[in-house]
JSON list of C-alpha atoms and ligand atoms in Angstrom, two decimals:
[
{"chain": "A", "resi": 1, "resn": "MET", "atom": "CA", "xyz": [81.95, -17.37, -51.48]},
{"chain": "A", "resi": 2, "resn": "CYS", "atom": "CA", "xyz": [79.41, -19.22, -49.29]},
{"chain": "A", "resi": 3, "resn": "LEU", "atom": "CA", "xyz": [75.74, -20.84, -50.11]},
{"chain": "A", "resi": 4, "resn": "LEU", "atom": "CA", "xyz": [73.17, -20.21, -47.58]},
{"chain": "A", "resi": 5, "resn": "SER", "atom": "CA", "xyz": [69.93, -22.26, -48.90]},
{"chain": "A", "resi": 6, "resn": "TYR", "atom": "CA", "xyz": [66.71, -21.34, -46.80]},
{"chain": "A", "resi": 7, "resn": "TYR", "atom": "CA", "xyz": [63.69, -23.97, -47.24]},
{"chain": "A", "resi": 8, "resn": "PRO", "atom": "CA", "xyz": [60.11, -22.52, -46.19]},
{"chain": "A", "resi": 9, "resn": "PRO", "atom": "CA", "xyz": [57.55, -24.93, -44.25]},
{"chain": "A", "resi": 10, "resn": "GLY", "atom": "CA", "xyz": [57.02, -27.67, -46.76]},
{"chain": "A", "resi": 11, "resn": "VAL", "atom": "CA", "xyz": [59.59, -27.33, -48.39]},
{"chain": "A", "resi": 12, "resn": "MET", "atom": "CA", "xyz": [62.40, -30.32, -49.05]},
{"chain": "A", "resi": 13, "resn": "PRO", "atom": "CA", "xyz": [65.94, -29.48, -49.96]},
{"chain": "A", "resi": 14, "resn": "VAL", "atom": "CA", "xyz": [67.44, -30.82, -53.67]},
{"chain": "A", "resi": 15, "resn": "ARG", "atom": "CA", "xyz": [70.64, -33.20, -52.24]},
{"chain": "A", "resi": 16, "resn": "GLU", "atom": "CA", "xyz": [72.39, -32.07, -55.56]},
{"chain": "A", "resi": 17, "resn": "HIS", "atom": "CA", "xyz": [72.15, -28.46, -54.63]},
{"chain": "A", "resi": 18, "resn": "LEU", "atom": "CA", "xyz": [73.32, -28.98, -50.99]},
{"chain": "A", "resi": 19, "resn": "GLU", "atom": "CA", "xyz": [76.35, -31.51, -51.96]},
{"chain": "A", "resi": 20, "resn": "ASN", "atom": "CA", "xyz": [77.26, -28.54, -55.20]},
{"chain": "A", "resi": 21, "resn": "GLY", "atom": "CA", "xyz": [77.24, -26.01, -52.26]},
{"chain": "A", "resi": 22, "resn": "ALA", "atom": "CA", "xyz": [79.48, -27.90, -50.00]},
{"chain": "A", "resi": 23, "resn": "ARG", "atom": "CA", "xyz": [81.89, -28.95, -52.81]},
{"chain": "A", "resi": 24, "resn": "LEU", "atom": "CA", "xyz": [82.53, -25.46, -53.83]},
{"chain": "A", "resi": 25, "resn": "ASN", "atom": "CA", "xyz": [82.38, -23.50, -49.99]},
{"chain": "A", "resi": 26, "resn": "ALA", "atom": "CA", "xyz": [84.05, -26.59, -48.09]},
{"chain": "A", "resi": 27, "resn": "ALA", "atom": "CA", "xyz": [85.27, -25.12, -45.05]},
{"chain": "A", "resi": 28, "resn": "GLY", "atom": "CA", "xyz": [82.29, -26.65, -42.70]},
{"chain": "A", "resi": 29, "resn": "CYS", "atom": "CA", "xyz": [78.31, -26.89, -42.60]},
{"chain": "A", "resi": 30, "resn": "GLY", "atom": "CA", "xyz": [76.04, -25.93, -40.55]},
{"chain": "A", "resi": 31, "resn": "TYR", "atom": "CA", "xyz": [72.29, -26.35, -40.37]},
{"chain": "A", "resi": 32, "resn": "ALA", "atom": "CA", "xyz": [68.97, -25.32, -38.17]},
{"chain": "A", "resi": 33, "resn": "LEU", "atom": "CA", "xyz": [65.19, -26.46, -38.26]},
{"chain": "A", "resi": 34, "resn": "ALA", "atom": "CA", "xyz": [62.32, -25.04, -36.33]},
{"chain": "A", "resi": 35, "resn": "ALA", "atom": "CA", "xyz": [60.40, -27.90, -34.98]},
{"chain": "A", "resi": 36, "resn": "GLY", "atom": "CA", "xyz": [57.88, -26.40, -32.26]},
{"chain": "A", "resi": 37, "resn": "GLY", "atom": "CA", "xyz": [58.91, -23.58, -29.99]},
{"chain": "A", "resi": 38, "resn": "THR", "atom": "CA", "xyz": [62.52, -24.93, -30.44]},
{"chain": "A", "resi": 39, "resn": "LEU", "atom": "CA", "xyz": [65.36, -24.81, -32.82]},
{"chain": "A", "resi": 40, "resn": "ALA", "atom": "CA", "xyz": [67.66, -27.41, -33.82]},
{"chain": "A", "resi": 41, "resn": "VAL", "atom": "CA", "xyz": [71.24, -26.56, -34.78]},
{"chain": "A", "resi": 42, "resn": "GLY", "atom": "CA", "xyz": [74.20, -28.54, -36.34]},
{"chain": "A", "resi": 43, "resn": "HIS", "atom": "CA", "xyz": [77.62, -27.55, -37.30]},
{"chain": "A", "resi": 44, "resn": "GLY", "atom": "CA", "xyz": [80.55, -30.39, -38.66]},
{"chain": "A", "resi": 45, "resn": "LEU", "atom": "CA", "xyz": [83.21, -30.38, -41.26]},
{"chain": "A", "resi": 46, "resn": "ASP", "atom": "CA", "xyz": [82.13, -33.43, -42.95]},
{"chain": "A", "resi": 47, "resn": "SER", "atom": "CA", "xyz": [79.69, -32.23, -45.57]},
{"chain": "A", "resi": 48, "resn": "ALA", "atom": "CA", "xyz": [78.44, -35.64, -46.87]},
{"chain": "A", "resi": 49, "resn": "GLU", "atom": "CA", "xyz": [77.71, -36.41, -42.73]},
{"chain": "A", "resi": 50, "resn": "MET", "atom": "CA", "xyz": [76.55, -33.20, -42.59]},
{"chain": "A", "resi": 51, "resn": "ILE", "atom": "CA", "xyz": [73.89, -33.41, -45.69]},
{"chain": "A", "resi": 52, "resn": "SER", "atom": "CA", "xyz": [72.61, -36.67, -45.07]},
{"chain": "A", "resi": 53, "resn": "TRP", "atom": "CA", "xyz": [72.00, -36.00, -41.46]},
{"chain": "A", "resi": 54, "resn": "PHE", "atom": "CA", "xyz": [70.10, -32.97, -42.42]},
{"chain": "A", "resi": 55, "resn": "LEU", "atom": "CA", "xyz": [68.13, -34.54, -45.29]},
{"chain": "A", "resi": 56, "resn": "ASP", "atom": "CA", "xyz": [66.95, -37.41, -42.05]},
{"chain": "A", "resi": 57, "resn": "LEU", "atom": "CA", "xyz": [66.17, -34.35, -39.92]},
{"chain": "A", "resi": 58, "resn": "ARG", "atom": "CA", "xyz": [63.99, -32.43, -42.73]},
{"chain": "A", "resi": 59, "resn": "ALA", "atom": "CA", "xyz": [62.05, -35.12, -43.69]},
{"chain": "A", "resi": 60, "resn": "ALA", "atom": "CA", "xyz": [61.31, -35.95, -39.75]},
{"chain": "A", "resi": 61, "resn": "LEU", "atom": "CA", "xyz": [60.74, -31.72, -39.52]},
{"chain": "A", "resi": 62, "resn": "PRO", "atom": "CA", "xyz": [59.13, -31.00, -42.63]},
{"chain": "A", "resi": 63, "resn": "ASP", "atom": "CA", "xyz": [56.82, -28.16, -41.36]},
{"chain": "A", "resi": 64, "resn": "GLY", "atom": "CA", "xyz": [58.60, -25.60, -39.97]},
{"chain": "A", "resi": 65, "resn": "PRO", "atom": "CA", "xyz": [61.67, -22.84, -41.75]},
{"chain": "A", "resi": 66, "resn": "ALA", "atom": "CA", "xyz": [65.13, -24.61, -42.37]},
{"chain": "A", "resi": 67, "resn": "MET", "atom": "CA", "xyz": [68.54, -23.43, -43.36]},
{"chain": "A", "resi": 68, "resn": "PHE", "atom": "CA", "xyz": [71.78, -24.82, -44.48]},
{"chain": "A", "resi": 69, "resn": "HIS", "atom": "CA", "xyz": [74.81, -23.29, -45.14]},
{"chain": "A", "resi": 70, "resn": "SER", "atom": "CA", "xyz": [77.90, -24.23, -46.49]},
{"chain": "A", "resi": 71, "resn": "ARG", "atom": "CA", "xyz": [81.47, -22.07, -45.95]},
{"chain": "A", "resi": 72, "resn": "TYR", "atom": "CA", "xyz": [84.06, -20.56, -47.79]},
{"chain": "A", "resi": 73, "resn": "ALA", "atom": "CA", "xyz": [86.51, -19.36, -45.17]},
{"chain": "A", "resi": 74, "resn": "GLN", "atom": "CA", "xyz": [87.71, -15.87, -46.16]},
{"chain": "A", "resi": 75, "resn": "THR", "atom": "CA", "xyz": [88.65, -15.75, -42.29]},
{"chain": "A", "resi": 76, "resn": "GLY", "atom": "CA", "xyz": [90.69, -18.09, -41.01]},
{"chain": "A", "resi": 77, "resn": "ALA", "atom": "CA", "xyz": [90.50, -21.99, -41.70]},
{"chain": "A", "resi": 78, "resn": "ALA", "atom": "CA", "xyz": [87.85, -24.74, -41.53]},
{"chain": "A", "resi": 79, "resn": "ARG", "atom": "CA", "xyz": [87.05, -24.42, -37.46]},
{"chain": "A", "resi": 80, "resn": "LEU", "atom": "CA", "xyz": [83.98, -26.17, -36.06]},
{"chain": "A", "resi": 81, "resn": "GLU", "atom": "CA", "xyz": [83.77, -22.82, -34.57]},
{"chain": "A", "resi": 82, "resn": "SER", "atom": "CA", "xyz": [83.13, -20.32, -37.59]},
{"chain": "A", "resi": 83, "resn": "CYS", "atom": "CA", "xyz": [80.94, -22.75, -39.16]},
{"chain": "A", "resi": 84, "resn": "HIS", "atom": "CA", "xyz": [77.14, -21.17, -39.23]},
{"chain": "A", "resi": 85, "resn": "PRO", "atom": "CA", "xyz": [74.67, -20.66, -38.18]},
{"chain": "A", "resi": 86, "resn": "MET", "atom": "CA", "xyz": [75.57, -18.80, -35.08]},
{"chain": "A", "resi": 87, "resn": "ASN", "atom": "CA", "xyz": [73.70, -17.84, -31.94]},
{"chain": "A", "resi": 88, "resn": "VAL", "atom": "CA", "xyz": [72.80, -14.31, -32.01]},
{"chain": "A", "resi": 89, "resn": "GLY", "atom": "CA", "xyz": [73.89, -12.21, -29.03]},
{"chain": "A", "resi": 90, "resn": "GLY", "atom": "CA", "xyz": [74.79, -14.90, -27.18]},
{"chain": "A", "resi": 91, "resn": "SER", "atom": "CA", "xyz": [71.20, -16.37, -26.88]},
{"chain": "A", "resi": 92, "resn": "PRO", "atom": "CA", "xyz": [70.51, -19.96, -28.48]},
{"chain": "A", "resi": 93, "resn": "GLY", "atom": "CA", "xyz": [66.42, -18.83, -29.18]},
{"chain": "A", "resi": 94, "resn": "THR", "atom": "CA", "xyz": [68.03, -17.02, -32.56]},
{"chain": "A", "resi": 95, "resn": "VAL", "atom": "CA", "xyz": [70.64, -17.99, -35.51]},
{"chain": "A", "resi": 96, "resn": "VAL", "atom": "CA", "xyz": [71.89, -16.51, -38.27]},
{"chain": "A", "resi": 97, "resn": "ALA", "atom": "CA", "xyz": [73.98, -17.52, -41.28]},
{"chain": "A", "resi": 98, "resn": "HIS", "atom": "CA", "xyz": [75.50, -15.37, -43.30]},
{"chain": "A", "resi": 99, "resn": "ASN", "atom": "CA", "xyz": [76.67, -15.20, -47.12]},
{"chain": "A", "resi": 100, "resn": "GLY", "atom": "CA", "xyz": [79.53, -12.43, -48.55]},
{"chain": "A", "resi": 101, "resn": "TYR", "atom": "CA", "xyz": [82.35, -10.57, -47.14]},
{"chain": "A", "resi": 102, "resn": "LEU", "atom": "CA", "xyz": [81.49, -8.02, -44.65]},
{"chain": "A", "resi": 103, "resn": "PHE", "atom": "CA", "xyz": [84.87, -6.79, -43.58]},
{"chain": "A", "resi": 104, "resn": "THR", "atom": "CA", "xyz": [88.13, -8.18, -41.49]},
{"chain": "A", "resi": 105, "resn": "SER", "atom": "CA", "xyz": [87.40, -7.85, -38.41]},
{"chain": "A", "resi": 106, "resn": "PRO", "atom": "CA", "xyz": [91.04, -6.44, -35.72]},
{"chain": "A", "resi": 107, "resn": "ASP", "atom": "CA", "xyz": [90.83, -8.58, -33.40]},
{"chain": "A", "resi": 108, "resn": "GLY", "atom": "CA", "xyz": [90.44, -11.87, -35.77]},
{"chain": "A", "resi": 109, "resn": "ARG", "atom": "CA", "xyz": [86.94, -12.68, -35.00]},
{"chain": "A", "resi": 110, "resn": "THR", "atom": "CA", "xyz": [85.16, -13.83, -38.16]},
{"chain": "A", "resi": 111, "resn": "ASP", "atom": "CA", "xyz": [82.89, -11.26, -40.12]},
{"chain": "A", "resi": 112, "resn": "THR", "atom": "CA", "xyz": [80.01, -13.43, -39.33]},
{"chain": "A", "resi": 113, "resn": "ARG", "atom": "CA", "xyz": [80.59, -13.90, -35.84]},
{"chain": "A", "resi": 114, "resn": "VAL", "atom": "CA", "xyz": [80.92, -10.02, -34.82]},
{"chain": "A", "resi": 115, "resn": "LEU", "atom": "CA", "xyz": [77.68, -9.94, -37.09]},
{"chain": "A", "resi": 116, "resn": "ALA", "atom": "CA", "xyz": [76.21, -12.26, -34.67]},
{"chain": "A", "resi": 117, "resn": "ASP", "atom": "CA", "xyz": [77.78, -10.72, -31.45]},
{"chain": "A", "resi": 118, "resn": "ASP", "atom": "CA", "xyz": [77.86, -7.26, -31.73]},
{"chain": "A", "resi": 119, "resn": "GLU", "atom": "CA", "xyz": [75.96, -5.75, -34.79]},
{"chain": "A", "resi": 120, "resn": "LEU", "atom": "CA", "xyz": [72.60, -7.75, -35.20]},
{"chain": "A", "resi": 121, "resn": "PRO", "atom": "CA", "xyz": [71.46, -7.21, -31.38]},
{"chain": "A", "resi": 122, "resn": "ARG", "atom": "CA", "xyz": [71.79, -3.41, -32.20]},
{"chain": "A", "resi": 123, "resn": "PHE", "atom": "CA", "xyz": [68.99, -3.66, -34.03]},
{"chain": "A", "resi": 124, "resn": "SER", "atom": "CA", "xyz": [65.09, -4.39, -33.60]},
{"chain": "A", "resi": 125, "resn": "LEU", "atom": "CA", "xyz": [64.58, -7.30, -36.12]},
{"chain": "A", "resi": 126, "resn": "GLY", "atom": "CA", "xyz": [60.75, -7.43, -35.53]},
{"chain": "A", "resi": 127, "resn": "ASP", "atom": "CA", "xyz": [60.85, -3.75, -37.40]},
{"chain": "A", "resi": 128, "resn": "PRO", "atom": "CA", "xyz": [60.32, -3.67, -41.10]},
{"chain": "A", "resi": 129, "resn": "ALA", "atom": "CA", "xyz": [62.34, -0.20, -40.84]},
{"chain": "A", "resi": 130, "resn": "GLU", "atom": "CA", "xyz": [65.27, -1.62, -39.10]},
{"chain": "A", "resi": 131, "resn": "ARG", "atom": "CA", "xyz": [65.56, -4.62, -41.06]},
{"chain": "A", "resi": 132, "resn": "PHE", "atom": "CA", "xyz": [65.72, -2.52, -44.19]},
{"chain": "A", "resi": 133, "resn": "ALA", "atom": "CA", "xyz": [68.33, -0.11, -42.79]},
{"chain": "A", "resi": 134, "resn": "LEU", "atom": "CA", "xyz": [70.36, -3.28, -41.62]},
{"chain": "A", "resi": 135, "resn": "ALA", "atom": "CA", "xyz": [70.20, -5.04, -45.25]},
{"chain": "A", "resi": 136, "resn": "VAL", "atom": "CA", "xyz": [71.72, -1.79, -46.76]},
{"chain": "A", "resi": 137, "resn": "LEU", "atom": "CA", "xyz": [74.31, -1.03, -44.42]},
{"chain": "A", "resi": 138, "resn": "MET", "atom": "CA", "xyz": [75.27, -4.92, -44.94]},
{"chain": "A", "resi": 139, "resn": "GLU", "atom": "CA", "xyz": [75.84, -3.88, -48.89]},
{"chain": "A", "resi": 140, "resn": "GLY", "atom": "CA", "xyz": [75.77, -7.07, -50.83]},
{"chain": "A", "resi": 141, "resn": "ASN", "atom": "CA", "xyz": [75.66, -9.35, -48.28]},
{"chain": "A", "resi": 142, "resn": "LYS", "atom": "CA", "xyz": [73.16, -12.11, -47.46]},
{"chain": "A", "resi": 143, "resn": "ALA", "atom": "CA", "xyz": [71.62, -13.46, -44.00]},
{"chain": "A", "resi": 144, "resn": "VAL", "atom": "CA", "xyz": [69.17, -15.57, -42.89]},
{"chain": "A", "resi": 145, "resn": "ILE", "atom": "CA", "xyz": [67.94, -15.16, -39.09]},
{"chain": "A", "resi": 146, "resn": "MET", "atom": "CA", "xyz": [65.90, -17.99, -37.50]},
{"chain": "A", "resi": 147, "resn": "SER", "atom": "CA", "xyz": [64.19, -17.54, -34.05]},
{"chain": "A", "resi": 148, "resn": "ALA", "atom": "CA", "xyz": [62.10, -20.19, -32.20]},
{"chain": "A", "resi": 149, "resn": "GLY", "atom": "CA", "xyz": [58.34, -19.76, -32.89]},
{"chain": "A", "resi": 150, "resn": "LYS", "atom": "CA", "xyz": [59.07, -16.72, -35.51]},
{"chain": "A", "resi": 151, "resn": "ASP", "atom": "CA", "xyz": [59.16, -16.19, -39.06]},
{"chain": "A", "resi": 152, "resn": "ALA", "atom": "CA", "xyz": [62.60, -16.18, -40.77]},
{"chain": "A", "resi": 153, "resn": "ILE", "atom": "CA", "xyz": [64.11, -13.36, -42.27]},
{"chain": "A", "resi": 154, "resn": "ILE", "atom": "CA", "xyz": [65.86, -13.25, -45.15]},
{"chain": "A", "resi": 155, "resn": "LEU", "atom": "CA", "xyz": [68.35, -10.18, -45.62]},
{"chain": "A", "resi": 156, "resn": "ASN", "atom": "CA", "xyz": [69.04, -8.72, -49.02]},
{"chain": "A", "resi": 157, "resn": "GLU", "atom": "CA", "xyz": [66.60, -11.76, -50.35]},
{"chain": "A", "resi": 158, "resn": "ARG", "atom": "CA", "xyz": [66.29, -10.24, -53.84]},
{"chain": "A", "resi": 159, "resn": "LEU", "atom": "CA", "xyz": [70.00, -10.48, -54.12]},
{"chain": "A", "resi": 160, "resn": "GLY", "atom": "CA", "xyz": [69.61, -14.62, -54.12]},
{"chain": "A", "resi": 161, "resn": "SER", "atom": "CA", "xyz": [67.65, -16.52, -56.16]},
{"chain": "A", "resi": 162, "resn": "TRP", "atom": "CA", "xyz": [64.02, -18.75, -55.57]},
{"chain": "A", "resi": 163, "resn": "VAL", "atom": "CA", "xyz": [64.23, -22.46, -56.66]},
{"chain": "A", "resi": 164, "resn": "SER", "atom": "CA", "xyz": [61.72, -25.02, -56.40]},
{"chain": "A", "resi": 165, "resn": "GLY", "atom": "CA", "xyz": [60.61, -23.26, -53.77]},
{"chain": "A", "resi": 166, "resn": "ALA", "atom": "CA", "xyz": [63.92, -22.66, -51.85]},
{"chain": "A", "resi": 167, "resn": "TRP", "atom": "CA", "xyz": [65.81, -19.48, -51.03]},
{"chain": "A", "resi": 168, "resn": "HIS", "atom": "CA", "xyz": [69.55, -20.06, -52.54]},
{"chain": "A", "resi": 169, "resn": "SER", "atom": "CA", "xyz": [72.15, -16.92, -51.59]},
{"chain": "A", "resi": 170, "resn": "SER", "atom": "CA", "xyz": [74.03, -17.54, -54.34]},
{"chain": "A", "resi": 171, "resn": "PRO", "atom": "CA", "xyz": [74.54, -20.09, -57.70]},
{"chain": "A", "resi": 172, "resn": "ASP", "atom": "CA", "xyz": [76.39, -22.56, -55.65]},
{"chain": "A", "resi": 173, "resn": "TYR", "atom": "CA", "xyz": [73.95, -24.52, -55.98]},
{"chain": "A", "resi": 174, "resn": "GLY", "atom": "CA", "xyz": [74.09, -25.07, -59.54]},
{"chain": "A", "resi": 175, "resn": "GLY", "atom": "CA", "xyz": [77.93, -26.47, -59.07]},
{"chain": "A", "resi": 176, "resn": "GLY", "atom": "CA", "xyz": [79.62, -24.26, -61.45]},
{"chain": "A", "resi": 177, "resn": "LEU", "atom": "CA", "xyz": [83.20, -22.85, -59.91]},
{"chain": "A", "resi": 178, "resn": "ARG", "atom": "CA", "xyz": [83.12, -19.07, -59.16]},
{"chain": "A", "resi": 179, "resn": "ILE", "atom": "CA", "xyz": [85.82, -18.86, -57.59]},
{"chain": "A", "resi": 180, "resn": "THR", "atom": "CA", "xyz": [89.48, -20.21, -58.34]},
{"chain": "A", "resi": 181, "resn": "GLY", "atom": "CA", "xyz": [92.43, -20.28, -56.51]},
{"chain": "A", "resi": 182, "resn": "GLY", "atom": "CA", "xyz": [95.01, -17.68, -56.04]},
{"chain": "A", "resi": 183, "resn": "GLU", "atom": "CA", "xyz": [92.35, -14.86, -56.66]},
{"chain": "A", "resi": 184, "resn": "CYS", "atom": "CA", "xyz": [90.30, -12.44, -54.15]},
{"chain": "A", "resi": 185, "resn": "SER", "atom": "CA", "xyz": [86.77, -13.71, -53.82]},
{"chain": "A", "resi": 186, "resn": "VAL", "atom": "CA", "xyz": [85.38, -10.20, -53.61]},
{"chain": "A", "resi": 187, "resn": "CYS", "atom": "CA", "xyz": [86.81, -8.78, -56.79]},
{"chain": "A", "resi": 188, "resn": "HIS", "atom": "CA", "xyz": [88.74, -11.75, -58.29]},
{"chain": "A", "resi": 189, "resn": "CYS", "atom": "CA", "xyz": [92.18, -10.03, -58.62]},
{"chain": "A", "resi": 190, "resn": "GLY", "atom": "CA", "xyz": [95.44, -12.21, -58.34]},
{"chain": "A", "resi": 191, "resn": "SER", "atom": "CA", "xyz": [95.66, -12.09, -54.41]},
{"chain": "A", "resi": 192, "resn": "PRO", "atom": "CA", "xyz": [97.64, -15.01, -52.51]},
{"chain": "A", "resi": 193, "resn": "VAL", "atom": "CA", "xyz": [95.05, -14.61, -49.48]},
{"chain": "A", "resi": 194, "resn": "PRO", "atom": "CA", "xyz": [91.12, -15.05, -49.81]},
{"chain": "A", "resi": 195, "resn": "VAL", "atom": "CA", "xyz": [90.50, -11.26, -49.66]},
{"chain": "A", "resi": 196, "resn": "CYS", "atom": "CA", "xyz": [92.95, -8.92, -51.10]},
{"chain": "A", "resi": 197, "resn": "LYS", "atom": "CA", "xyz": [94.13, -5.68, -49.21]},
{"chain": "A", "resi": 198, "resn": "ASP", "atom": "CA", "xyz": [92.14, -3.45, -51.12]},
{"chain": "A", "resi": 199, "resn": "CYS", "atom": "CA", "xyz": [88.82, -5.16, -50.36]},
{"chain": "A", "resi": 200, "resn": "GLU", "atom": "CA", "xyz": [89.77, -5.04, -46.82]},
{"chain": "A", "resi": 201, "resn": "ALA", "atom": "CA", "xyz": [90.14, -1.71, -47.10]},
{"chain": "A", "resi": 202, "resn": "ALA", "atom": "CA", "xyz": [87.34, -0.80, -48.75]},
{"chain": "A", "resi": 203, "resn": "ALA", "atom": "CA", "xyz": [85.20, -2.68, -46.20]},
{"chain": "A", "resi": 204, "resn": "GLU", "atom": "CA", "xyz": [86.43, -0.85, -43.11]},
{"chain": "A", "resi": 205, "resn": "PRO", "atom": "CA", "xyz": [83.38, 2.09, -43.04]},
{"chain": "A", "resi": 206, "resn": "ARG", "atom": "CA", "xyz": [81.03, -1.03, -43.56]},
{"chain": "A", "resi": 207, "resn": "ARG", "atom": "CA", "xyz": [82.62, -2.55, -40.48]},
{"chain": "A", "resi": 208, "resn": "ARG", "atom": "CA", "xyz": [82.14, 0.73, -38.72]},
{"chain": "A", "resi": 209, "resn": "ALA", "atom": "CA", "xyz": [78.55, 1.73, -40.19]},
{"chain": "A", "resi": 210, "resn": "LEU", "atom": "CA", "xyz": [77.39, -2.12, -38.62]},
{"chain": "A", "resi": 211, "resn": "LEU", "atom": "CA", "xyz": [78.57, -1.28, -35.18]},
{"chain": "A", "resi": 212, "resn": "GLY", "atom": "CA", "xyz": [77.81, 2.25, -35.24]},
{"chain": "A", "resi": 213, "resn": "LEU", "atom": "CA", "xyz": [80.80, 3.87, -34.58]},
{"chain": "A", "resi": 214, "resn": "SER", "atom": "CA", "xyz": [81.21, 7.13, -35.85]},
{"chain": "B", "resi": 301, "resn": "LIG", "atom": "ZN1", "xyz": [90.05, -7.97, -53.88]}
]
């Protein structure tokens, strides 16, 4: 259910971990690297090309934080515009990538798009108390937020794992298959769609809470 990897300054990605994540989460990739006061961000549906490009970029720009995301499509298909990371509040200065299932949006946008457009701008991410409140509202979901010239933020860091200096949001870096076809990616019941109706209904209070709706 997606692999989101975060690399602190100076940490190099392991190619095999990126390839495992992209094989298990084949609906597109994306990256962000901070260099100086700017962010280099890219997206693509060809994972082999994206991984090679990201590794070359990271070798050239090792001194800032970086992240790489491979997407498992719970909402919609493999589309370039659904790849993470996404601009937060429409601003290219801050991007977010996400791992998990937040909710199904009535307007058809992906949950990460709603997180980036409508939810994150409601929180003061520089305030530790607000970050904590946001992470609690996201429940089992994880996210990495990068802003040009600022430290990266990992939401629900404790739900991922640190391996060789890098943080991974799921065990998919190891390559083991966790979700098979025909099952719900959240509860693993038999389901013809990636999120079953029960899990979709159970997530509606989370959507309302993150949007500040009563
Ligand atoms: Zn389910």
